[in-house]
Short mmCIF file of C-alpha atoms and ligand atoms in Angstrom, two decimals:
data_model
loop_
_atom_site.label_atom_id
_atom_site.label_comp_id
_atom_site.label_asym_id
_atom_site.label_seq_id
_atom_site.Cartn_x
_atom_site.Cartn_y
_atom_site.Cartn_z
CA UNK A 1 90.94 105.08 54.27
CA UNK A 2 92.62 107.85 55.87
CA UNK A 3 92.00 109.23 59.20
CA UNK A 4 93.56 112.48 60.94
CA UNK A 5 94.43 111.08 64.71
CA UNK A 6 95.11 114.15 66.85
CA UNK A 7 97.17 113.35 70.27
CA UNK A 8 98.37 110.74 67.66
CA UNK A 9 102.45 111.26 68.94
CA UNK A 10 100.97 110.02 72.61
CA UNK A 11 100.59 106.74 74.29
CA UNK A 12 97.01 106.03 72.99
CA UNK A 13 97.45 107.99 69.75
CA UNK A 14 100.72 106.44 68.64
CA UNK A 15 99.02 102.82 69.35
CA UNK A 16 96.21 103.94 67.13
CA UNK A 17 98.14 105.32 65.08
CA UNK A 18 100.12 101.59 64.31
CA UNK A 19 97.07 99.41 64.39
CA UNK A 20 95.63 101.91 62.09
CA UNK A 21 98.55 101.50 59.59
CA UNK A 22 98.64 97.70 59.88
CA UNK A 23 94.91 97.66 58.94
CA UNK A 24 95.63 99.41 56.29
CA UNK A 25 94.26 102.93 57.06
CA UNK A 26 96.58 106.26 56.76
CA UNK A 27 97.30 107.94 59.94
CA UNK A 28 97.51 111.90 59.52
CA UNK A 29 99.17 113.48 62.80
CA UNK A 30 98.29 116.43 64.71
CA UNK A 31 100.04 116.78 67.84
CA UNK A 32 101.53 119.96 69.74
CA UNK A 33 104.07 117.63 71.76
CA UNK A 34 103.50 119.17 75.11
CA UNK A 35 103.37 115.73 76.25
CA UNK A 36 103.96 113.28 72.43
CA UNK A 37 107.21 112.44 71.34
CA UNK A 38 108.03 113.29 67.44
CA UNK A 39 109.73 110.52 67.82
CA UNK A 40 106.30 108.28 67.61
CA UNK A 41 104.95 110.57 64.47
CA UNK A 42 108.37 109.06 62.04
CA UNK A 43 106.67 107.76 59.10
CA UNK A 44 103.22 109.94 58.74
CA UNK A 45 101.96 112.66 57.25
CA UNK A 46 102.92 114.85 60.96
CA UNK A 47 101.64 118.43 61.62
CA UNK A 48 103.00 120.13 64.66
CA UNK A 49 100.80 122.14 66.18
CA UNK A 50 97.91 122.84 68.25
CA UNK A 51 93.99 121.58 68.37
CA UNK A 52 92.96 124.86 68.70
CA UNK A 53 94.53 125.93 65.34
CA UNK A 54 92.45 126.76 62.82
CA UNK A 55 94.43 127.78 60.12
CA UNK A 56 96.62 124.79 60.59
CA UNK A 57 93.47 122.40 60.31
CA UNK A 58 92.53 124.13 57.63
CA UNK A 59 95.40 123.51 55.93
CA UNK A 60 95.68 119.90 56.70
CA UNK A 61 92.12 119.21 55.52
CA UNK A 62 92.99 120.94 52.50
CA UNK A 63 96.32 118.81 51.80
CA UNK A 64 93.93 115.36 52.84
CA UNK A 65 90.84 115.96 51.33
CA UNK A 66 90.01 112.16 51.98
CA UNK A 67 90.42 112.47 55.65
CA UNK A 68 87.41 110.00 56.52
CA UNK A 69 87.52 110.45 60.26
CA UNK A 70 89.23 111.82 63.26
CA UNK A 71 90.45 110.35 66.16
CA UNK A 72 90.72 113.30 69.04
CA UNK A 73 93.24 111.80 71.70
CA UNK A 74 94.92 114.78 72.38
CA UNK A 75 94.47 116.26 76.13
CA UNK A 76 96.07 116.76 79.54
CA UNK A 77 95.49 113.12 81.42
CA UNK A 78 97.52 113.61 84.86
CA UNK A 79 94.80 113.91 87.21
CA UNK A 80 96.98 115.51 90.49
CA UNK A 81 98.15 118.60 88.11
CA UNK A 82 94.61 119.03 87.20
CA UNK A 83 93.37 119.25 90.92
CA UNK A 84 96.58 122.24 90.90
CA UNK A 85 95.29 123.66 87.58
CA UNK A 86 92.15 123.97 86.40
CA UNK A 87 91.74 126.47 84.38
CA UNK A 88 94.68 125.02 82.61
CA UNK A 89 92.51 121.44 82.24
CA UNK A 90 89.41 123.27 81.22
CA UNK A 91 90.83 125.10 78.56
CA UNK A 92 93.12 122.43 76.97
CA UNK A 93 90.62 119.91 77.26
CA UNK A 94 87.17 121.50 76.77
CA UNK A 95 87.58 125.23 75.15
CA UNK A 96 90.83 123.22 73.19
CA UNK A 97 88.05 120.65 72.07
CA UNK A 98 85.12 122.98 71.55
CA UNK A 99 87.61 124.86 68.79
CA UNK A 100 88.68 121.58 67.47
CA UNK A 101 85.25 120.50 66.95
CA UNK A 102 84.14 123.71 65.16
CA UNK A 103 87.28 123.54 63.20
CA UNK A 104 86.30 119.72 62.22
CA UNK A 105 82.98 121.35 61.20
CA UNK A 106 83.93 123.66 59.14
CA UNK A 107 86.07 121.38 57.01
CA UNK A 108 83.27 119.32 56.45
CA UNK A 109 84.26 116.49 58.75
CA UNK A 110 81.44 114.30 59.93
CA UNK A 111 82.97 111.62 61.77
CA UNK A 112 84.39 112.34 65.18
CA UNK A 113 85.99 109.33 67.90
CA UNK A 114 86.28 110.85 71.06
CA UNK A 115 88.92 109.24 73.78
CA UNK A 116 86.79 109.72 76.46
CA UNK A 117 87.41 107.76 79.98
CA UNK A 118 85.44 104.94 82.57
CA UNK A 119 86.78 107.90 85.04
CA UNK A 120 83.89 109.44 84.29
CA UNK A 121 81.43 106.74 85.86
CA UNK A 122 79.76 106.03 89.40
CA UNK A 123 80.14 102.79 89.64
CA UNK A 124 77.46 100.30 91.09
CA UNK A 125 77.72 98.65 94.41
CA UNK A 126 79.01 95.41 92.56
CA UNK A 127 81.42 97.77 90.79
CA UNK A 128 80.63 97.36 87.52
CA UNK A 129 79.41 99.95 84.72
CA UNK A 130 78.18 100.11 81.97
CA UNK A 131 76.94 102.62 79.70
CA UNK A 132 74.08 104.03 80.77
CA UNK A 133 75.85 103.80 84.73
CA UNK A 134 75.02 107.14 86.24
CA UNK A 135 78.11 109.76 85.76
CA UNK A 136 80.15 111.51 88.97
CA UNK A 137 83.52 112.15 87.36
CA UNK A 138 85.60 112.54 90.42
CA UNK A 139 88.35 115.03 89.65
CA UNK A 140 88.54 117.63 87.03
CA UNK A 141 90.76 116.03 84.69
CA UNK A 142 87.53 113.40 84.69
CA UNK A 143 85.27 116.64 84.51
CA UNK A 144 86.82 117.91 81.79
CA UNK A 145 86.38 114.60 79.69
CA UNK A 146 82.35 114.17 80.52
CA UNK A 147 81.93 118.10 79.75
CA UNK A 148 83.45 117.29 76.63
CA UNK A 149 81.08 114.32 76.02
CA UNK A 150 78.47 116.25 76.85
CA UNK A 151 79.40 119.39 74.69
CA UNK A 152 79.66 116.69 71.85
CA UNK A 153 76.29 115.13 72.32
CA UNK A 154 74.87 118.70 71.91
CA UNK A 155 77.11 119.81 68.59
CA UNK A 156 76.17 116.60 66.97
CA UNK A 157 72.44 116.60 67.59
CA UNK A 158 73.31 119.87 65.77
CA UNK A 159 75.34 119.89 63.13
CA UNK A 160 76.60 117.06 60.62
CA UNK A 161 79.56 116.00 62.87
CA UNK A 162 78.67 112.44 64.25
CA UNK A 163 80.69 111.66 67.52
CA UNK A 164 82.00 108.28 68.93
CA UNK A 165 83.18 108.25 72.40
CA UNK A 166 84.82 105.88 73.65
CA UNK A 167 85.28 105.24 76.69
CA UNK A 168 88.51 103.77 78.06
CA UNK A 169 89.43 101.93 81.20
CA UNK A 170 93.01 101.20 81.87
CA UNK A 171 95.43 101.14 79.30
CA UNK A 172 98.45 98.51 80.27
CA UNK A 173 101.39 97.90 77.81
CA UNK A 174 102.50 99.00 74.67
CA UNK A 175 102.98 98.12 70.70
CA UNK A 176 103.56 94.33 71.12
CA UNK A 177 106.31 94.92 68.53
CA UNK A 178 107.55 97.70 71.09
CA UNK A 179 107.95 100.54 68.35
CA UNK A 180 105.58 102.77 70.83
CA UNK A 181 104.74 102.70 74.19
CA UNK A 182 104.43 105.18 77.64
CA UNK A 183 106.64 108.26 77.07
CA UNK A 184 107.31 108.90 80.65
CA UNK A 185 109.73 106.13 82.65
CA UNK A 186 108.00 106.03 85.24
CA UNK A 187 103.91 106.29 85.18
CA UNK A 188 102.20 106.63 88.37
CA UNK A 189 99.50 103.71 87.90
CA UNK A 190 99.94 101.07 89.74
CA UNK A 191 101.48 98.96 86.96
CA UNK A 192 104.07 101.76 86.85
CA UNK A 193 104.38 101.88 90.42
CA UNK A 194 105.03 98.34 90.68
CA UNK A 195 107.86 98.25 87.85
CA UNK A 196 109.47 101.17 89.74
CA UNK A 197 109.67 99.39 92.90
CA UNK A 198 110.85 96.53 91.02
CA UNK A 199 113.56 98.41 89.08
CA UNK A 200 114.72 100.26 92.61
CA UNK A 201 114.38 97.47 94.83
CA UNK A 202 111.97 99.03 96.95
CA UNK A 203 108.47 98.36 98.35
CA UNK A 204 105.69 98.72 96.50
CA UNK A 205 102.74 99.96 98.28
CA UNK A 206 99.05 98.90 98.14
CA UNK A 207 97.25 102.16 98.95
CA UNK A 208 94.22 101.74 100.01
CA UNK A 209 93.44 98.16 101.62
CA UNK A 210 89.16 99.02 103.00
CA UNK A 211 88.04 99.25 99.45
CA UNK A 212 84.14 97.08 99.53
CA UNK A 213 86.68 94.26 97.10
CA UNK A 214 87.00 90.69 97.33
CA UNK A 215 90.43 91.28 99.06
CA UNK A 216 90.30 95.22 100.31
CA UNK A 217 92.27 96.68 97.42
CA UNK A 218 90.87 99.26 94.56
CA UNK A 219 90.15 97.17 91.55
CA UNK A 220 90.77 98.18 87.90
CA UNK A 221 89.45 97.08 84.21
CA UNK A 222 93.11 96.47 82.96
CA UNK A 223 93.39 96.25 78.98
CA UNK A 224 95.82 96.61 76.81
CA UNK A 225 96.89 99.22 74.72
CA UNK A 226 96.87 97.24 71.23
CA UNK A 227 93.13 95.98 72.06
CA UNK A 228 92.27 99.42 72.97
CA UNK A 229 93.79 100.55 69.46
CA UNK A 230 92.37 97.70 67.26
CA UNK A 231 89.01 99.05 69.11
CA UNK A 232 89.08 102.14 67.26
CA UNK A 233 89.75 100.66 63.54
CA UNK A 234 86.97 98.70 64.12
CA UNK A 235 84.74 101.90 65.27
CA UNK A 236 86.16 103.44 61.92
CA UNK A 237 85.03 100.43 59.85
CA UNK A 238 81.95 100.54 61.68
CA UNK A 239 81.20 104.24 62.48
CA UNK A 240 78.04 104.66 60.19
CA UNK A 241 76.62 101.86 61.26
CA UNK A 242 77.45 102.13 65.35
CA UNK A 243 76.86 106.10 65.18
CA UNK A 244 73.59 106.42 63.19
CA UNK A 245 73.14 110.24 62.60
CA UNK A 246 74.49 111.65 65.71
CA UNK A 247 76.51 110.19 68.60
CA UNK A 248 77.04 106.84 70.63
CA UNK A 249 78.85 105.83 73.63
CA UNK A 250 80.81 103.08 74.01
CA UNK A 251 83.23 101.30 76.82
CA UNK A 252 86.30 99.74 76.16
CA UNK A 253 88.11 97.42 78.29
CA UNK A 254 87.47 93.99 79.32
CA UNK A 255 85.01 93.12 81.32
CA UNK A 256 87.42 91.49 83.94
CA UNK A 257 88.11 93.51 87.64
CA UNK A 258 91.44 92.80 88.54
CA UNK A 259 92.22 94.05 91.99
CA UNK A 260 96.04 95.66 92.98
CA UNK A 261 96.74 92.68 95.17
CA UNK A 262 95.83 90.26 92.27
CA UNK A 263 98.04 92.97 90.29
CA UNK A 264 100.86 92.69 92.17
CA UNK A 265 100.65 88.33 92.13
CA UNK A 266 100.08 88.62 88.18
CA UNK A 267 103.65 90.39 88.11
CA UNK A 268 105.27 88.32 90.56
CA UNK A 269 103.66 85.75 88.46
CA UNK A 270 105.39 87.10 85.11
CA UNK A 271 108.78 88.03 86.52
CA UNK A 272 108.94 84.61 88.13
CA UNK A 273 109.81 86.73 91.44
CA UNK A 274 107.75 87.98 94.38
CA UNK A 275 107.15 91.47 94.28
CA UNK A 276 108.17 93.46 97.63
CA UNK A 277 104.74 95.37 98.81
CA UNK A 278 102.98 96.25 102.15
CA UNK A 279 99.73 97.84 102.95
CA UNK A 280 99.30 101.47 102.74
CA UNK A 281 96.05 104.23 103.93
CA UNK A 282 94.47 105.59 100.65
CA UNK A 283 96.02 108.61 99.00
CA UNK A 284 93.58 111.36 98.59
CA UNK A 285 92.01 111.35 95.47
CA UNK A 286 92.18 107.35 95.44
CA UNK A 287 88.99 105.78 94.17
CA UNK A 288 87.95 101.97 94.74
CA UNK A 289 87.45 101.78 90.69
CA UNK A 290 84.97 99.61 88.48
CA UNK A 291 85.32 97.41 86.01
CA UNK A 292 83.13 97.33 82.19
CA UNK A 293 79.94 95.17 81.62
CA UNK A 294 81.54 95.06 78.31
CA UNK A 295 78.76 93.40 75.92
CA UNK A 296 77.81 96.86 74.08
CA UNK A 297 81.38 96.80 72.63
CA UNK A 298 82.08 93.66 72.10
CA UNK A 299 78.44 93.58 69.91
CA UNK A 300 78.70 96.40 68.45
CA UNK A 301 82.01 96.23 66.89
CA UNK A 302 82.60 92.79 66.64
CA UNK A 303 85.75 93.21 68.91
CA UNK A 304 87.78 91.21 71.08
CA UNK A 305 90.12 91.95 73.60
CA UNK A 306 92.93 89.62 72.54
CA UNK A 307 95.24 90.09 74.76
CA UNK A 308 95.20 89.34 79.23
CA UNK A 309 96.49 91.20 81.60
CA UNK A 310 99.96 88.99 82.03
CA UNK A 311 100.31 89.92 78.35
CA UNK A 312 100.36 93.30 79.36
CA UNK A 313 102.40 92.99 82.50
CA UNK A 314 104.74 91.80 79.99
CA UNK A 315 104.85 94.37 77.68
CA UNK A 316 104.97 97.09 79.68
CA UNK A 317 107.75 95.54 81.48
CA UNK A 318 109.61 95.09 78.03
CA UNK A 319 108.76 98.64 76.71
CA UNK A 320 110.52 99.77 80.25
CA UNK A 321 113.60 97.87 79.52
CA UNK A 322 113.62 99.77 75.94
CA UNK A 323 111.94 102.91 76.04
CA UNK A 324 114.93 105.50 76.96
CA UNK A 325 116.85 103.36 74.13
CA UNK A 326 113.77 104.32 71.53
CA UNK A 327 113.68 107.31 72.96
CA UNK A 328 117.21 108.11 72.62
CA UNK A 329 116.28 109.98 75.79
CA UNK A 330 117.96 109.37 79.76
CA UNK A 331 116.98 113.08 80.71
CA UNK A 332 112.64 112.56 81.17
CA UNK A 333 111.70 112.49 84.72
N1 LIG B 401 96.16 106.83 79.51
C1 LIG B 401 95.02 106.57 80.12
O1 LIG B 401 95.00 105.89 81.14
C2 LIG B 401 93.71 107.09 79.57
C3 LIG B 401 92.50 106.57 80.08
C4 LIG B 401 91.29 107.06 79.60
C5 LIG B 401 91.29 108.03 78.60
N2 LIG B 401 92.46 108.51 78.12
C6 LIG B 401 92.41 109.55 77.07
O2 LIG B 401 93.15 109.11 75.95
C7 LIG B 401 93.74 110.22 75.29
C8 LIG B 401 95.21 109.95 75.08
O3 LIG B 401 95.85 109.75 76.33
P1 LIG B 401 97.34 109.24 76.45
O4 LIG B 401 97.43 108.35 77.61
O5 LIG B 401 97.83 108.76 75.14
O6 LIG B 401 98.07 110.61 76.83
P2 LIG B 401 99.39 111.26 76.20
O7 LIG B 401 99.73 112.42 77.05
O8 LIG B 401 100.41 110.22 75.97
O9 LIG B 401 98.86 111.74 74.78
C9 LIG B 401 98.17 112.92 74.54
C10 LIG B 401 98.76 113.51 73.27
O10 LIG B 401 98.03 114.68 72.92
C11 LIG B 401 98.95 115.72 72.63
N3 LIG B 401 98.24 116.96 72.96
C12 LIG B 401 97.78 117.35 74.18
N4 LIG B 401 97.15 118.53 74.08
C13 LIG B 401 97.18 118.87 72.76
C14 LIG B 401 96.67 119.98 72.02
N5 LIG B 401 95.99 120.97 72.62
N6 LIG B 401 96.86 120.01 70.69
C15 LIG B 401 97.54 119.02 70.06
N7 LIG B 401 98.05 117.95 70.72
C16 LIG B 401 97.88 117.89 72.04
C17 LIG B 401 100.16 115.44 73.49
O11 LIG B 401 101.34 116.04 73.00
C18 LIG B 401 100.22 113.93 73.45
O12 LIG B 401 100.97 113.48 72.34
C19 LIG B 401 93.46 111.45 76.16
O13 LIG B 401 92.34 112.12 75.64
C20 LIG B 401 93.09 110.85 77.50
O14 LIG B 401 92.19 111.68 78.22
C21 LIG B 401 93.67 108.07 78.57
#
């Protein structure tokens, strides 16, 4: 099986990309690199360029004829710089998607996975979700992913492209094997924020300490990144079946809610040393987060997360100790 993963030199998409290939399936790469590093597309079939495209998708379709799916994972994801820009988050992420898709479309591609995001969610008063949870993305960056969900739903009740999205809660980690990981040193989730503090000595700070949780901090559906990729070769292997003849929603994380206090014990816990961190008022745009009813998933796919969140505690803070050597790169801020 082959499948054409585009975003597939980022994070998620370099993840997917390796879980793909140890399964067995052929990645095909289509990244522009405004955020990917070429470094992570070694190895595959890798075609610079943009979503948007069209003679470049063309031509890839034409080199892969057996391109059985796509993976679209390609997008802006930093939430501040969307609230700054966005016009510049609308048209990467939907008009860049709303090309891509009729690009797919007319290559004849009928199988679509869409990384979508739980950002997208109102959660309920117990602060859970779950599929059918009522939507009120919260910042544009999380507009810009339901639009797209929406713009989906209506292309595929329309045309023979069939579209997956899957929804993703937080991604922690990185290749267990530590050939990918987070491109950027230093990630401004808490995880990140943590291992910075821990790496500088500082203080980390718990922003936000009124949240309706079992201890006052925001809480978080924490999975990691090689469970969220071996989610997506089992949505290829299952697509037909999951899909049906349009589209289909799923969320993928764990089911757990781990708060940032419990966060911060879980590394203190791992590093075998007490992380440094006070209480701190909410930052604007700060939301008390939810975590998945996961079942749908779980049934669906017949996927397991394999992996808790000290696991990924762990590998994140091994990918930090190696990235800028991977990398071959010092100069990222
Ligand atoms: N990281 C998260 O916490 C998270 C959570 C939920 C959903 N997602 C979604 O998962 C997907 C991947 O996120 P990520 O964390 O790997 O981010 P990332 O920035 O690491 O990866 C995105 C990749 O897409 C590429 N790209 C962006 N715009 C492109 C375009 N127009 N054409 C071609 N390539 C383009 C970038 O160069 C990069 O390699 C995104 O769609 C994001 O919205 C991420």
């Amino acid at each position: 099986m082959k499948v054409l993963i585009a975003g597939g030199a980022g994070f998620i998409g370099s993840t997917v990309a390796l879980a793909c290939s140890d399964a067995g399936i052929t990645p095909v790469i289509l990244d522009s690199l405004v955020t990917g590093r070429a470094e992570f597309a070694e190895g595959y079939a890798f075609y610079p360029g943009d979503i948007t495209d069209g003679p470049l998708i063309d031509k890839i379709f034409a080199e892969h004829s057996d391109i059985y799916a796509v993976i679209h994972a390609a997008a802006l994801i930093v939430v501040p710089e969307s609230v700054a820009d966005p016009i510049m988050y609308y048209r990467a992420n939907v008009t860049g998607s709303l090309e891509f898709a009729a690009h797919l479309i007319r290559n004849n591609c009928t199988r679509l996975i869409f990384s979508s995001s739980a950002a997208i969610y109102q959660a309920n008063d117990d602060l859970t979700v779950d599929e059918d949870s009522p939507l009120n993305p919260q910042s544009p960056y999380a507009r810009t992913k339901a639009m797209c969900e929406t713009m989906f739903a209506d292309i595929a009740a329309a045309t023979p492209l069939r579209v997956l999205s899957l929804r993703y809660f937080n991604p922690i980690g990185a290749d267990p094997e530590m050939r990918t990981g987070l491109q950027v040193p230093n990630p401004s989730h808490a995880l990140g924020k943590i291992i910075q503090a821990i790496s500088e000595r500082t203080v980390f700070h718990v922003t936000g300490t009124d949240y309706p949780t079992r201890d006052g901090s925001g809480i978080r559906d924490y999975i990691h990144v090689w469970d969220l990729a071996t989610a997506h070769v089992a949505a290829l292997e299952r697509f037909d079946v999951v899909v049906g003849s349009t589209q289909a929603v799923l969320n993928i994380g764990t089911g757990r809610g781990t708060t940032v206090r419990e966060l911060v014990t879980a590394v203190s816990r791992v590093t075998g040393t007490p992380v440094a961190a006070a209480d701190a008022p909410a930052r604007p745009g700060d939301v008390v987060g939810a975590y998945t009813r996961n079942d749908r998933a779980r049934r669906m796919l017949d996927w397991e997360p394999r992996f808790g969140i000290e696991d990924g505690i762990r590998d994140s803070l091994r990918w930090a100790g190696v990235r800028a050597g991977k990398l071959g790169d010092q100069q990222l801020s």
